[in-house]
Amino acid sequence: MLTRTCLGGGAAAALSSLSPSIRRCSLLFPSVQQTLLLPFSPRLASYRISPSPRRFSASAAVATEEEHKAAVAVKPPQWKAAIDFKWIRDNKDVVAANITNRNSNANLELVLDLYEKFLNLQKEVERLRAERNAVASKMKGKLEPSVRQALVEEGKNLKEGLVALEEDLVQLSDQLQLEAQCIPNSTHPDVPVGGEESSVARKMVGNPKEFGFDVKDHLQLGKDLDLFDFDAAAEVSGSKFYYLKNEAVLLEMALVNWAIAQVSKRGFTPLITPEIVRSSVVEKCGFQPRGQNTQVYSIQGSDQCLIGTAEIPVGGIHMDSILSESDLPLKYVAYSHCFRTEAGAAGAATRGMYRVHQFSKVEMFVFCRPEDSDSYHEELIAIEEELFSSLGLHFKTLDMATGDLGAPAYRKFDVEAWMPGLGRYGEISSASNCTDYQSRRLGIRFHPTPPEGVQNPKKGKGAGSAPTRFVHTLNATACAVPRMLVCLLENFQQENGSVVIPDVLRPYMGGLDVISPK
């Protein structure tokens, strides 16, 4: 599982480290695409605007040197999500409970406070604009020179004050956006509340295989059958890398081709995706590319990252697009290599092929109408269960608890298969409904089709048409190759040291039915 964390919480931490006077200032997020050190602005500290606009030019405050040094350099958001701040404010109790249940570090009180200040400042800006326009209208007629000069002076002061407050409004909007991006998606009402141990089994398929001999784990089997080499890969690349050899290469290719063929039959369009993407796309999908303990490999000196899952490039394929309702659903099955730092992963439970830095994976992804996402979630998990059943695996499907949900997931089902060599169940796939969390960040909408028989009496582009809506996105794993190799080797091992190939994979392995000792 690729960890997803808050994108904007650093702003709160930075604010908390400042003096009380500077914490009230929102000029920590410059409106240019580089990091700046900005002085303290008393204007934004209270938003108390003088009734007389003439005082703006005379009351500009200058920060002390100490305050200037105390200011922290924070980058403004490179992109903005279409967050419904009014809904958050009107449903703050629900949002607060959701944040707690999901163990999120989002600061709802700060978001609400910033939103209130933003609304107040926005009203003040609109008031000054109206006053500026009124002054401009007065100057159109014939006026006494003294009256005209007074209006010119008044207009100048209004302009200066308006420019200053508009800058403050941009800064405040940036800070609000960064903090609000930390708020996770809402949660399906049937999701169990609690940590991973509170997850509920939805389905149990098959039974653990019984062996009349001492079973080996996949590491020992791989060594005996000469299927992979971790030692050489460690010398070449580092720990948690591997070489696949001999029949293991054929088995990986078979799994990939089999998974794509099976899923394509169900109306999914096959894709091979880019494996390097922009950091902003990674963020929009709900992952943090440069945070502490990130799972994402970033390319130094660039704004690009290696993907940890094909979910990211597939999610971005329709970025900043408005689709037609008739085009939905859009269903993709994507093959890619995946790269993960696996920060913090250690211990016997992660050894061998179970947790590695680079692997191949086949991913399913759906763009659909909001009212259809629950049904497509059930379709995705049904496909996963059918695939794994056809391989002859024993597994269980879990409805994951709130504490195990990443920020984008509204609901997530995990599949855990029995791995006899490891002596436990291990996650082999997941299926998540992300509702509009990702589409609001990626800018993916659709035009609803007008009801049949309804004519548009208005003319012009978009006249009388229903407003666009955000699509819902879903993702699910069809085949994560290393975990499948673990399952197949350990579950289909024979007493003579060989491994039987499941029937459904044999056509993709040139008819090979057994991997035998050399």
mmCIF file with all atom_site columns, C-alpha atoms in Angstrom, residues 4-7 77-83 177 181 183 185 277-289 296 303 305 311-313 315-321 365 407-409 434-444 473 475:
data_model
loop_
_atom_site.group_PDB
_atom_site.id
_atom_site.type_symbol
_atom_site.label_atom_id
_atom_site.label_alt_id
_atom_site.label_comp_id
_atom_site.label_asym_id
_atom_site.label_entity_id
_atom_site.label_seq_id
_atom_site.pdbx_PDB_ins_code
_atom_site.Cartn_x
_atom_site.Cartn_y
_atom_site.Cartn_z
_atom_site.occupancy
_atom_site.B_iso_or_equiv
_atom_site.pdbx_formal_charge
_atom_site.auth_seq_id
_atom_site.auth_comp_id
_atom_site.auth_asym_id
_atom_site.auth_atom_id
_atom_site.pdbx_PDB_model_num
ATOM 1  C CA . ARG A 1 4   ? -0.879  9.059  1.358   1.00 0.00 ? 4   ARG A CA 1
ATOM 2  C CA . THR A 1 5   ? -0.396  11.968 3.717   1.00 0.00 ? 5   THR A CA 1
ATOM 3  C CA . CYS A 1 6   ? -1.343  15.582 4.199   1.00 0.00 ? 6   CYS A CA 1
ATOM 4  C CA . LEU A 1 7   ? -0.042  18.079 1.669   1.00 0.00 ? 7   LEU A CA 1
ATOM 5  C CA . PRO A 1 77  ? 0.363   25.953 -3.649  1.00 0.00 ? 77  PRO A CA 1
ATOM 6  C CA . GLN A 1 78  ? 1.384   25.062 -7.191  1.00 0.00 ? 78  GLN A CA 1
ATOM 7  C CA . TRP A 1 79  ? -2.201  23.972 -7.838  1.00 0.00 ? 79  TRP A CA 1
ATOM 8  C CA . LYS A 1 80  ? -5.558  24.396 -6.130  1.00 0.00 ? 80  LYS A CA 1
ATOM 9  C CA . ALA A 1 81  ? -8.245  21.843 -5.433  1.00 0.00 ? 81  ALA A CA 1
ATOM 10 C CA . ALA A 1 82  ? -11.905 22.741 -5.870  1.00 0.00 ? 82  ALA A CA 1
ATOM 11 C CA . ILE A 1 83  ? -12.627 22.398 -2.161  1.00 0.00 ? 83  ILE A CA 1
ATOM 12 C CA . GLN A 1 177 ? -5.888  26.014 0.360   1.00 0.00 ? 177 GLN A CA 1
ATOM 13 C CA . GLN A 1 181 ? -5.789  20.006 1.388   1.00 0.00 ? 181 GLN A CA 1
ATOM 14 C CA . ILE A 1 183 ? -8.640  17.224 5.186   1.00 0.00 ? 183 ILE A CA 1
ATOM 15 C CA . ASN A 1 185 ? -12.191 12.436 1.971   1.00 0.00 ? 185 ASN A CA 1
ATOM 16 C CA . VAL A 1 277 ? 5.269   11.985 -13.669 1.00 0.00 ? 277 VAL A CA 1
ATOM 17 C CA . ARG A 1 278 ? 5.173   15.541 -12.389 1.00 0.00 ? 278 ARG A CA 1
ATOM 18 C CA . SER A 1 279 ? 5.178   15.965 -8.616  1.00 0.00 ? 279 SER A CA 1
ATOM 19 C CA . SER A 1 280 ? 1.977   17.998 -8.838  1.00 0.00 ? 280 SER A CA 1
ATOM 20 C CA . VAL A 1 281 ? 0.119   15.032 -10.352 1.00 0.00 ? 281 VAL A CA 1
ATOM 21 C CA . VAL A 1 282 ? 1.354   12.804 -7.525  1.00 0.00 ? 282 VAL A CA 1
ATOM 22 C CA . GLU A 1 283 ? 0.048   15.353 -5.017  1.00 0.00 ? 283 GLU A CA 1
ATOM 23 C CA . LYS A 1 284 ? -3.294  15.729 -6.763  1.00 0.00 ? 284 LYS A CA 1
ATOM 24 C CA . CYS A 1 285 ? -3.839  11.985 -6.503  1.00 0.00 ? 285 CYS A CA 1
ATOM 25 C CA . GLY A 1 286 ? -3.331  12.204 -2.743  1.00 0.00 ? 286 GLY A CA 1
ATOM 26 C CA . PHE A 1 287 ? 0.302   11.197 -2.279  1.00 0.00 ? 287 PHE A CA 1
ATOM 27 C CA . GLN A 1 288 ? 3.089   13.312 -0.806  1.00 0.00 ? 288 GLN A CA 1
ATOM 28 C CA . PRO A 1 289 ? 6.235   13.094 -2.936  1.00 0.00 ? 289 PRO A CA 1
ATOM 29 C CA . VAL A 1 296 ? 7.784   8.223  -3.471  1.00 0.00 ? 296 VAL A CA 1
ATOM 30 C CA . ASP A 1 303 ? 9.658   18.469 -10.479 1.00 0.00 ? 303 ASP A CA 1
ATOM 31 C CA . CYS A 1 305 ? 8.835   11.525 -9.509  1.00 0.00 ? 305 CYS A CA 1
ATOM 32 C CA . GLU A 1 311 ? -3.164  4.898  -10.427 1.00 0.00 ? 311 GLU A CA 1
ATOM 33 C CA . ILE A 1 312 ? -1.218  8.166  -10.651 1.00 0.00 ? 312 ILE A CA 1
ATOM 34 C CA . PRO A 1 313 ? -0.600  8.454  -14.420 1.00 0.00 ? 313 PRO A CA 1
ATOM 35 C CA . GLY A 1 315 ? -5.687  9.385  -12.849 1.00 0.00 ? 315 GLY A CA 1
ATOM 36 C CA . GLY A 1 316 ? -3.963  12.209 -14.706 1.00 0.00 ? 316 GLY A CA 1
ATOM 37 C CA . ILE A 1 317 ? -4.853  11.055 -18.217 1.00 0.00 ? 317 ILE A CA 1
ATOM 38 C CA . HIS A 1 318 ? -7.982  13.256 -18.259 1.00 0.00 ? 318 HIS A CA 1
ATOM 39 C CA . MET A 1 319 ? -6.598  16.012 -16.044 1.00 0.00 ? 319 MET A CA 1
ATOM 40 C CA . ASP A 1 320 ? -8.186  19.463 -16.600 1.00 0.00 ? 320 ASP A CA 1
ATOM 41 C CA . SER A 1 321 ? -10.819 17.975 -18.905 1.00 0.00 ? 321 SER A CA 1
ATOM 42 C CA . PHE A 1 365 ? -9.032  2.463  -12.896 1.00 0.00 ? 365 PHE A CA 1
ATOM 43 C CA . ALA A 1 407 ? -6.759  10.441 2.460   1.00 0.00 ? 407 ALA A CA 1
ATOM 44 C CA . PRO A 1 408 ? -8.457  9.914  -0.950  1.00 0.00 ? 408 PRO A CA 1
ATOM 45 C CA . ALA A 1 409 ? -10.403 6.722  -0.128  1.00 0.00 ? 409 ALA A CA 1
ATOM 46 C CA . CYS A 1 434 ? -12.133 7.834  -4.034  1.00 0.00 ? 434 CYS A CA 1
ATOM 47 C CA . THR A 1 435 ? -15.402 9.609  -4.999  1.00 0.00 ? 435 THR A CA 1
ATOM 48 C CA . ASP A 1 436 ? -14.551 13.181 -6.117  1.00 0.00 ? 436 ASP A CA 1
ATOM 49 C CA . TYR A 1 437 ? -11.453 13.637 -3.927  1.00 0.00 ? 437 TYR A CA 1
ATOM 50 C CA . GLN A 1 438 ? -9.010  13.163 -6.802  1.00 0.00 ? 438 GLN A CA 1
ATOM 51 C CA . SER A 1 439 ? -11.156 14.711 -9.541  1.00 0.00 ? 439 SER A CA 1
ATOM 52 C CA . ARG A 1 440 ? -11.503 17.964 -7.572  1.00 0.00 ? 440 ARG A CA 1
ATOM 53 C CA . ARG A 1 441 ? -7.717  18.156 -7.504  1.00 0.00 ? 441 ARG A CA 1
ATOM 54 C CA . LEU A 1 442 ? -7.132  16.905 -11.038 1.00 0.00 ? 442 LEU A CA 1
ATOM 55 C CA . GLY A 1 443 ? -9.887  19.097 -12.497 1.00 0.00 ? 443 GLY A CA 1
ATOM 56 C CA . ILE A 1 444 ? -11.910 16.306 -14.150 1.00 0.00 ? 444 ILE A CA 1
ATOM 57 C CA . THR A 1 473 ? -12.566 7.833  -9.533  1.00 0.00 ? 473 THR A CA 1
ATOM 58 C CA . ASN A 1 475 ? -8.767  2.106  -8.500  1.00 0.00 ? 475 ASN A CA 1
#
